[in-house]
mmCIF file of C-alpha atoms and ligand atoms in Angstrom:
data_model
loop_
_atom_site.group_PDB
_atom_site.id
_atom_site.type_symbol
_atom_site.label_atom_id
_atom_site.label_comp_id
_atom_site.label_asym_id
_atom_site.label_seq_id
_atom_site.Cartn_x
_atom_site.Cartn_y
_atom_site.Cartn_z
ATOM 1 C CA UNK A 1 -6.547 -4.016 5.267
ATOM 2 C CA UNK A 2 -4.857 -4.433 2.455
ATOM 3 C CA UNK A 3 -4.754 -2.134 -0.412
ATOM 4 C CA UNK A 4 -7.369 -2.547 -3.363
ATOM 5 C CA UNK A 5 -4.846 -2.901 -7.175
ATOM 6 C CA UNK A 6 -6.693 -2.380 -10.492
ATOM 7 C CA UNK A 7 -3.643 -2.965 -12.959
ATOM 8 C CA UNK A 8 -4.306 -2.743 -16.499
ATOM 9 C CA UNK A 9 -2.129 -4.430 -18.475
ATOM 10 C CA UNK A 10 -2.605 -3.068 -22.539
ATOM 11 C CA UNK A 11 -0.497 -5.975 -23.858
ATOM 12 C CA UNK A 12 1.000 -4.830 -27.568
ATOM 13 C CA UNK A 13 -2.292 -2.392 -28.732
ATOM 14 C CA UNK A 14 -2.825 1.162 -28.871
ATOM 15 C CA UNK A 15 -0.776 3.518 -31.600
ATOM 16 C CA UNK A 16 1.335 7.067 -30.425
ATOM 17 C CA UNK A 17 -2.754 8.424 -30.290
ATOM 18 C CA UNK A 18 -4.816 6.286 -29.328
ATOM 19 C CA UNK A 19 -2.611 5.980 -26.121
ATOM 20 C CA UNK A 20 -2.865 9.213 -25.652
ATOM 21 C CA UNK A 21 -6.334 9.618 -26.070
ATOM 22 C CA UNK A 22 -6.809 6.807 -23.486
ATOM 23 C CA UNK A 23 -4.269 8.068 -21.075
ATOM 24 C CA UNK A 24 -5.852 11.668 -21.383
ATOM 25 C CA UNK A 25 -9.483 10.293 -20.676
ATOM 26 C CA UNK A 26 -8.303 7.956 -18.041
ATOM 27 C CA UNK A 27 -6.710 10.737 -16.108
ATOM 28 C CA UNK A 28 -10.323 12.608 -16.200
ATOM 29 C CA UNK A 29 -11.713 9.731 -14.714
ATOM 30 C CA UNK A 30 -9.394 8.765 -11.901
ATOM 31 C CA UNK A 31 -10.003 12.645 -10.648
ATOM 32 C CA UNK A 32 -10.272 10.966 -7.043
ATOM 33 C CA UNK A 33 -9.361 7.461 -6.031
ATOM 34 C CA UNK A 34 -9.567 6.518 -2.078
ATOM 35 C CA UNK A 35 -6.192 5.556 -0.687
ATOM 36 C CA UNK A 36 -7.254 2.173 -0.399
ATOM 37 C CA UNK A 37 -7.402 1.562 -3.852
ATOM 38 C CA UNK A 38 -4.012 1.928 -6.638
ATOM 39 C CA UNK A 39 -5.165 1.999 -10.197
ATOM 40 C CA UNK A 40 -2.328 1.400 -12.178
ATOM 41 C CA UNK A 41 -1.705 1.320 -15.972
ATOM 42 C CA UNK A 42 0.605 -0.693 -18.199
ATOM 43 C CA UNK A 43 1.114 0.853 -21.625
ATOM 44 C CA UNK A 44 3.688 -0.703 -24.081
ATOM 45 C CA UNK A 45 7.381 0.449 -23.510
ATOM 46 C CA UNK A 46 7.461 3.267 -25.928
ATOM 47 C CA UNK A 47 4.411 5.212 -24.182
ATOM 48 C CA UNK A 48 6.043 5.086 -20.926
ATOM 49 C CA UNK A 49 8.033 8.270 -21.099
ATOM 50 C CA UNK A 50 4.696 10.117 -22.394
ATOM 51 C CA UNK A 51 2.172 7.977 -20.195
ATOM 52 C CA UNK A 52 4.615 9.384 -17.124
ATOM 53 C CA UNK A 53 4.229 13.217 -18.417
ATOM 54 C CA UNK A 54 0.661 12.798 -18.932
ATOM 55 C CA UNK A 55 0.251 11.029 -15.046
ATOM 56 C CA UNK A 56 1.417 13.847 -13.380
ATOM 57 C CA UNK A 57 -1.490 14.755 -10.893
ATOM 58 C CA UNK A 58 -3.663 11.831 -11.929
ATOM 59 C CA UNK A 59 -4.645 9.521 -9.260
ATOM 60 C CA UNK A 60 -2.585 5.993 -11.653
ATOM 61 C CA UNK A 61 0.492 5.057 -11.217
ATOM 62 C CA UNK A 62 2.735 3.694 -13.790
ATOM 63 C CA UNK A 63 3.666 -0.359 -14.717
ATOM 64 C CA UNK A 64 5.527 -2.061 -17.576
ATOM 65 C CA UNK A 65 4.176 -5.378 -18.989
ATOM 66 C CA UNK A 66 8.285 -7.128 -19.050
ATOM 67 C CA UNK A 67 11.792 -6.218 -17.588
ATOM 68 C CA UNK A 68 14.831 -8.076 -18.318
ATOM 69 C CA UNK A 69 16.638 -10.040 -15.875
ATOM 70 C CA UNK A 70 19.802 -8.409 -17.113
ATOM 71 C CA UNK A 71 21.599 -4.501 -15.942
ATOM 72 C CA UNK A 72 22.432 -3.126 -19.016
ATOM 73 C CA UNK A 73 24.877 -4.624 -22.117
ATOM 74 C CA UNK A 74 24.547 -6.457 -25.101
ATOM 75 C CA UNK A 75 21.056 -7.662 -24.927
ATOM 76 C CA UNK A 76 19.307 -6.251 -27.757
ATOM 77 C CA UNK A 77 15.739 -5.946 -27.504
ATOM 78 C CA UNK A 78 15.536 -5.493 -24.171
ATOM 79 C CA UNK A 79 14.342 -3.270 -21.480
ATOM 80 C CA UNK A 80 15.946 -2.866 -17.909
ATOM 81 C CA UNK A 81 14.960 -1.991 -14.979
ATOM 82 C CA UNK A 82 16.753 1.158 -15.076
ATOM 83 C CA UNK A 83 15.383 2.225 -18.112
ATOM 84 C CA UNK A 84 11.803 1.642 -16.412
ATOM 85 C CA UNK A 85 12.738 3.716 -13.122
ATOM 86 C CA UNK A 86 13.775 6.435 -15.256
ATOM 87 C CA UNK A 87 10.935 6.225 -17.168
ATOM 88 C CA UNK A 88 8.638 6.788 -14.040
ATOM 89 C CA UNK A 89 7.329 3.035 -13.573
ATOM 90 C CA UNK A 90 6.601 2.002 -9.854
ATOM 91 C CA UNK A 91 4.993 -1.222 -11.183
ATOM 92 C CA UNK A 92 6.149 -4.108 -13.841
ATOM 93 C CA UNK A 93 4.446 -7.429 -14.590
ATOM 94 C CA UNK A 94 6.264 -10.196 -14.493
ATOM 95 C CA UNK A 95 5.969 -13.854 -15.882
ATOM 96 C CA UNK A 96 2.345 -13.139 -17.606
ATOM 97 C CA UNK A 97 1.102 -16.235 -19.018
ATOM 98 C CA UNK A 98 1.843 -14.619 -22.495
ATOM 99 C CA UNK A 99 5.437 -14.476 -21.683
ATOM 100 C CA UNK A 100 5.621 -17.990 -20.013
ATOM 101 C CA UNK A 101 3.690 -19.420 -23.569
ATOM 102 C CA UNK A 102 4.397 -17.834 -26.071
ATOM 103 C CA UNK A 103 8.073 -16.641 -25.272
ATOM 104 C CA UNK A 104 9.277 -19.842 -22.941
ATOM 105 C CA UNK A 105 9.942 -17.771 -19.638
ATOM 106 C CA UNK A 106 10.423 -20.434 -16.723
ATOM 107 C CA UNK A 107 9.670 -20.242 -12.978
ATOM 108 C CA UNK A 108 13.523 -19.505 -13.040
ATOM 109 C CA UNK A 109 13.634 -16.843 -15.290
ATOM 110 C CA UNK A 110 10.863 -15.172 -13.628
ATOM 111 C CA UNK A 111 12.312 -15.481 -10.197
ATOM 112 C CA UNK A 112 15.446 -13.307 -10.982
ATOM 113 C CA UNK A 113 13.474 -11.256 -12.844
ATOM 114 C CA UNK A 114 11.065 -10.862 -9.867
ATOM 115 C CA UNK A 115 14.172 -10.394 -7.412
ATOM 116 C CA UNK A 116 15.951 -7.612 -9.543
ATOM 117 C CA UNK A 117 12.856 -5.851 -9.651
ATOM 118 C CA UNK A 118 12.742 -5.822 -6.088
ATOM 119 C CA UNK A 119 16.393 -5.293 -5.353
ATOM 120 C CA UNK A 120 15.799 -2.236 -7.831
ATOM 121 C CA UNK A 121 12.948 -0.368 -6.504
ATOM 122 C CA UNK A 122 10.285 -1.926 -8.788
ATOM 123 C CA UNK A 123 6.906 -3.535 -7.228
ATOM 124 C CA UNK A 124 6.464 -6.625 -9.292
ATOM 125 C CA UNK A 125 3.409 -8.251 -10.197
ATOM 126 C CA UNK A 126 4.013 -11.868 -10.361
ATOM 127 C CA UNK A 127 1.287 -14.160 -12.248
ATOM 128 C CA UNK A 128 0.257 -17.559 -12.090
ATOM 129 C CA UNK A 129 -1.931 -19.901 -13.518
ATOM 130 C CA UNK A 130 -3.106 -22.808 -14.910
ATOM 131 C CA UNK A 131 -3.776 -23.870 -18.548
ATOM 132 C CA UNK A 132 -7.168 -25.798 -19.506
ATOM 133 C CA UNK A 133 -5.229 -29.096 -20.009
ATOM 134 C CA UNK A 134 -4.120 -28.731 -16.148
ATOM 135 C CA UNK A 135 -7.175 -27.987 -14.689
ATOM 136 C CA UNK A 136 -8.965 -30.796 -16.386
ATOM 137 C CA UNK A 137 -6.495 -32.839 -15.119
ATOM 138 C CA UNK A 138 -7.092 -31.922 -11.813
ATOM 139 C CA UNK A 139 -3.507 -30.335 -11.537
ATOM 140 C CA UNK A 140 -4.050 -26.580 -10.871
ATOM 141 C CA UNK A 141 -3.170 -26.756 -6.949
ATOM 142 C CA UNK A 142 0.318 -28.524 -7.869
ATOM 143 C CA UNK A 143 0.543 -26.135 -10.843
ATOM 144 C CA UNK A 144 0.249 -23.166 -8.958
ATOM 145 C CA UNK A 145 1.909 -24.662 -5.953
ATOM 146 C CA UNK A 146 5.261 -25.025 -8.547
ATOM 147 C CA UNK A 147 4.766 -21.699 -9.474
ATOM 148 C CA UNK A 148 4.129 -19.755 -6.535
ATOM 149 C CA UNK A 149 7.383 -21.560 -4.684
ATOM 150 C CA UNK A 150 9.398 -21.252 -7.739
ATOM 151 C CA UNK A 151 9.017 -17.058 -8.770
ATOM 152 C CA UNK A 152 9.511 -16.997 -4.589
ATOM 153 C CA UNK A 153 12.094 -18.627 -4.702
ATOM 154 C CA UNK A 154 15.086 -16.665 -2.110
ATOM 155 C CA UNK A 155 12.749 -13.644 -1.788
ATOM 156 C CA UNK A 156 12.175 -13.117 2.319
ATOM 157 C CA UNK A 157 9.352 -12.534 4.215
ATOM 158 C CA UNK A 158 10.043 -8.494 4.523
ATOM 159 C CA UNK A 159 10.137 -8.541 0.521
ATOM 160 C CA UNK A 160 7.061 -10.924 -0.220
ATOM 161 C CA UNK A 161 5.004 -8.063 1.446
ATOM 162 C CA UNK A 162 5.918 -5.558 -1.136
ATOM 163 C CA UNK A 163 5.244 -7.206 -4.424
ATOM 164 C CA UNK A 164 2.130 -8.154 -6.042
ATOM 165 C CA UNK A 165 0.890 -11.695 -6.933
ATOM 166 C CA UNK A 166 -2.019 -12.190 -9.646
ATOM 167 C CA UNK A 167 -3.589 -15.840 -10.549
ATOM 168 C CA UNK A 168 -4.769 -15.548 -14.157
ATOM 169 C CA UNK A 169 -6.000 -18.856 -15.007
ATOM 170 C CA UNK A 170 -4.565 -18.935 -18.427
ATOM 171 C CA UNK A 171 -8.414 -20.382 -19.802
ATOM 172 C CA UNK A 172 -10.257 -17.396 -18.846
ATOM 173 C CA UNK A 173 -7.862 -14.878 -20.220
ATOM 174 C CA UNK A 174 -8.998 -13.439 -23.501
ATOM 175 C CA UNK A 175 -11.517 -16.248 -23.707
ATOM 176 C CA UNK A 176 -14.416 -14.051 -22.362
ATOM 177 C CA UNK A 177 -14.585 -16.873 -19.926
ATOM 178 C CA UNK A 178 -13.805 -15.768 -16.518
ATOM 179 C CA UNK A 179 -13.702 -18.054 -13.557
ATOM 180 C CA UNK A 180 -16.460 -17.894 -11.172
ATOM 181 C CA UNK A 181 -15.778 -15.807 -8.181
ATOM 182 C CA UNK A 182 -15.788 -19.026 -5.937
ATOM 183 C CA UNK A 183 -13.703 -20.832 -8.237
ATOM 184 C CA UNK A 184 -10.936 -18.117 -8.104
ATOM 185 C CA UNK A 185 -11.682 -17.082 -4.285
ATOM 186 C CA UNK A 186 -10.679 -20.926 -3.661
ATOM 187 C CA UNK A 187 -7.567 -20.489 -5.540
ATOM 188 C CA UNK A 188 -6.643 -17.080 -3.876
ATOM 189 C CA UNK A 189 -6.889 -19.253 -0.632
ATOM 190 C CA UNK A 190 -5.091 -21.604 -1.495
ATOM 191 C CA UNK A 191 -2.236 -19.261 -2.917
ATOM 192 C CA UNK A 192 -2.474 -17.577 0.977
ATOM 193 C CA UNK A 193 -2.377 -20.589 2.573
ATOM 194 C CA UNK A 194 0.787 -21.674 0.984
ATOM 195 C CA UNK A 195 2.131 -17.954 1.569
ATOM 196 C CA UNK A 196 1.084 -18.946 5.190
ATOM 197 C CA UNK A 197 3.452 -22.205 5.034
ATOM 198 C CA UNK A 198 6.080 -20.458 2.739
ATOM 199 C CA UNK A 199 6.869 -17.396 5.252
ATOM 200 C CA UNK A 200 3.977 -17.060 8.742
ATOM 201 C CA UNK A 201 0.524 -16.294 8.030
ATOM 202 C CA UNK A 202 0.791 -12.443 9.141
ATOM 203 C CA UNK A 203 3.047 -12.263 6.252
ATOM 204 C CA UNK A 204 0.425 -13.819 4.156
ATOM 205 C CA UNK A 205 -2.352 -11.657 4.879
ATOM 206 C CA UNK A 206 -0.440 -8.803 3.776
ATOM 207 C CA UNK A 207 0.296 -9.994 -0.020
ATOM 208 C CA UNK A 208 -2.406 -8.534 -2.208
ATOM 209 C CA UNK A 209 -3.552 -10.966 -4.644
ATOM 210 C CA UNK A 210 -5.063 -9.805 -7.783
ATOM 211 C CA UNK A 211 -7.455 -11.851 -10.153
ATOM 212 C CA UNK A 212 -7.291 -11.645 -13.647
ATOM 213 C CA UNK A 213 -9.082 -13.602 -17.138
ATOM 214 C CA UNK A 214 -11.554 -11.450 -18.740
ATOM 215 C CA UNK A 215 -12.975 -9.435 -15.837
ATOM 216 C CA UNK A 216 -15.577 -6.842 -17.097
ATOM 217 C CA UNK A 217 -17.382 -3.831 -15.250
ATOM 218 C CA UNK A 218 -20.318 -6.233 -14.679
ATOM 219 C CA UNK A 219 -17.847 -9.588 -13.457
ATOM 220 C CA UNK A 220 -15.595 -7.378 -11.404
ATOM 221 C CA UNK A 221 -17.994 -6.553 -8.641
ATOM 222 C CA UNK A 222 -18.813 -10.188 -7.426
ATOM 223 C CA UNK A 223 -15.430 -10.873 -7.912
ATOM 224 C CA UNK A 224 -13.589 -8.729 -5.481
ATOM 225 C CA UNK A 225 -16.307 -9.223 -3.101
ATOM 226 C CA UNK A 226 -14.490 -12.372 -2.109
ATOM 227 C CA UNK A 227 -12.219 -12.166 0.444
ATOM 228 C CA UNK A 228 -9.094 -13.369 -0.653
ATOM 229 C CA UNK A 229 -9.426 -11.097 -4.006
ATOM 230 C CA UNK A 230 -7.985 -8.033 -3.463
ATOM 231 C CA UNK A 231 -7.909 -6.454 -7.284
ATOM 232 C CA UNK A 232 -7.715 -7.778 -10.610
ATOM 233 C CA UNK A 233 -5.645 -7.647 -13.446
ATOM 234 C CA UNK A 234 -7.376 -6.502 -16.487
ATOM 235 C CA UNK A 235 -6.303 -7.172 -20.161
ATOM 236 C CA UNK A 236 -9.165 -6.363 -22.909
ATOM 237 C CA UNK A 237 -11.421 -4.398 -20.599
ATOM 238 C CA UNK A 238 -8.745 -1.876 -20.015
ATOM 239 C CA UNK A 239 -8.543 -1.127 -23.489
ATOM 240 C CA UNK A 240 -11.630 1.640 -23.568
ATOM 241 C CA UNK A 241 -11.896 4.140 -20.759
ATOM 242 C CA UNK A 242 -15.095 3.828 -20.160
ATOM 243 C CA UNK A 243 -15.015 -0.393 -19.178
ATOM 244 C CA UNK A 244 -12.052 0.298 -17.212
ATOM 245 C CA UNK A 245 -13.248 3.216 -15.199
ATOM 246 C CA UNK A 246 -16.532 0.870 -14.424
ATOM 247 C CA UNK A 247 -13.955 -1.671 -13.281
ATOM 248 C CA UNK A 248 -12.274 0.919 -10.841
ATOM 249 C CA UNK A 249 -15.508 1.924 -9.481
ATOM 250 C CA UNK A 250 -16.758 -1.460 -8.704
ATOM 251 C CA UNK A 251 -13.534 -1.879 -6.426
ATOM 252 C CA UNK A 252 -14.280 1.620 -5.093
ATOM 253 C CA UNK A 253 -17.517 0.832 -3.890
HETATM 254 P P1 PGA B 301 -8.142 -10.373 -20.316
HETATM 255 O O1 PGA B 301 -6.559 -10.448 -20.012
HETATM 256 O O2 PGA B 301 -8.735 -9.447 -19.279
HETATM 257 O O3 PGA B 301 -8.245 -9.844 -21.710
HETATM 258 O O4 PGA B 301 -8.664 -11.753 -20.174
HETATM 259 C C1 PGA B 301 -6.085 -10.519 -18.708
HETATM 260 C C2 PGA B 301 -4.593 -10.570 -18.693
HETATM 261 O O5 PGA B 301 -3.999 -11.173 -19.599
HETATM 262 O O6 PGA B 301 -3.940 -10.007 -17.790
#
């Protein structure tokens, strides 16, 4: 079986309160979670040393939304994957559609990224996806195909099984238009089925692979009913406590 991953991912929102007040109520909520299910939160950078202190004995674990591909140095701006450990992350995001678009990360870039994080002690969780254009052009399987084989790229069999991989299709996310749960459950298929060809299919079956693009409390349910969705990564929903909770509970049931 594998495990059940509710990720939120805050993008840049939330001031010093308002994270707190969200991290505080959150923590109420998640009381109990079963241990086939990891709800995991990923506040901006500067509420990660507070979002840590306020976990302690909550049932969510910790994520950043970016890690550099560098140690440490002259590289200012950015965050390493040091600076996350120490900061209590288990979890960082890598490649999000944001970053690919709007900040020209590559399948490359993401790839080292993706391997420090695992050489480092970081669970990554990798995203893919198509844009409108590509889809209308009939393109998504060799889109995602690129992708998937390119953030792989070097990473063996023993480490694919550790991180996380999450198709966000990048039409549905923020649009308030999420895929249908067949149209992403064939995706998620087809991502296994190259895992399958990429590494052996036991391998395969043990990646979780999340969904994400506007999944609500009321989407989420028929959504991770399919069998190839095993969680979903949640951008605007995660934002209130209340939408997110009803997203956790939906993969709880
Ligand atoms: P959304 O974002 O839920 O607001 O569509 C998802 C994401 O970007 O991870």
């Amino acid at each position: 079986m594998r495990t059940r991953v509710i990720a939120g991912n805050w993008k840049m929102n939330k001031d010093l309160s308002e994270a707190v007040d969200l991290m505080t109520s959150l923590s109420g909520k998640f009381t109990t979670v079963p241990p086939g299910v990891r709800v995991i939160l990923c506040p901006p950078f500067p509420w990660l040393p507070l979002a840590a202190n306020i976990q302690k004995g909550a049932h969510w674990k910790l994520g950043a939304q970016n890690m550099s591909q560098f140690d440490d140095g002259a590289y200012t701006g950015e965050i390493s994957w040091r600076m996350l450990r120490s900061s209590g992350c288990e979890y960082v995001i890598l490649g999000h559609s944001e970053r690919r678009q709007i900040f020209g990360e590559t399948n490359d870039l993401i790839n080292v990224k993706t391997r420090k994080a695992l050489t480092n002690g970081l669970i990554p969780i990798v995203c893919v996806g198509e844009t409108l254009a590509e889809r209308e052009a009939n393109a998504t399987r060799e889109i995602i195909g690129m992708q998937v084989k390119g953030v792989l790229a070097g990473i063996t069999s023993s480490e694919v099984v550790k991180l996380v991989l999450a198709y966000e299709p990048v039409w549905a996310i923020g649009t308030g238009r999420n895929a249908t749960p067949l149209q992403a459950e064939e995706i998620h298929q087809f991502i296994r089925k190259l895992l399958g060809q990429m590494y052996d299919w036991k391998t395969a079956e043990a990646v979780s692979i999340l969904y994400g693009g506007s999944v609500k409390a009321d989407n989420a349910g028929a959504l991770l009913a399919q069998s190839n969705i095993d969680g979903a990564l949640v951008g605007g929903a995660c934002l209130d406590a209340a939408s997110f909770a009803g997203i956790v509970n939906a993969a709880m049931a």
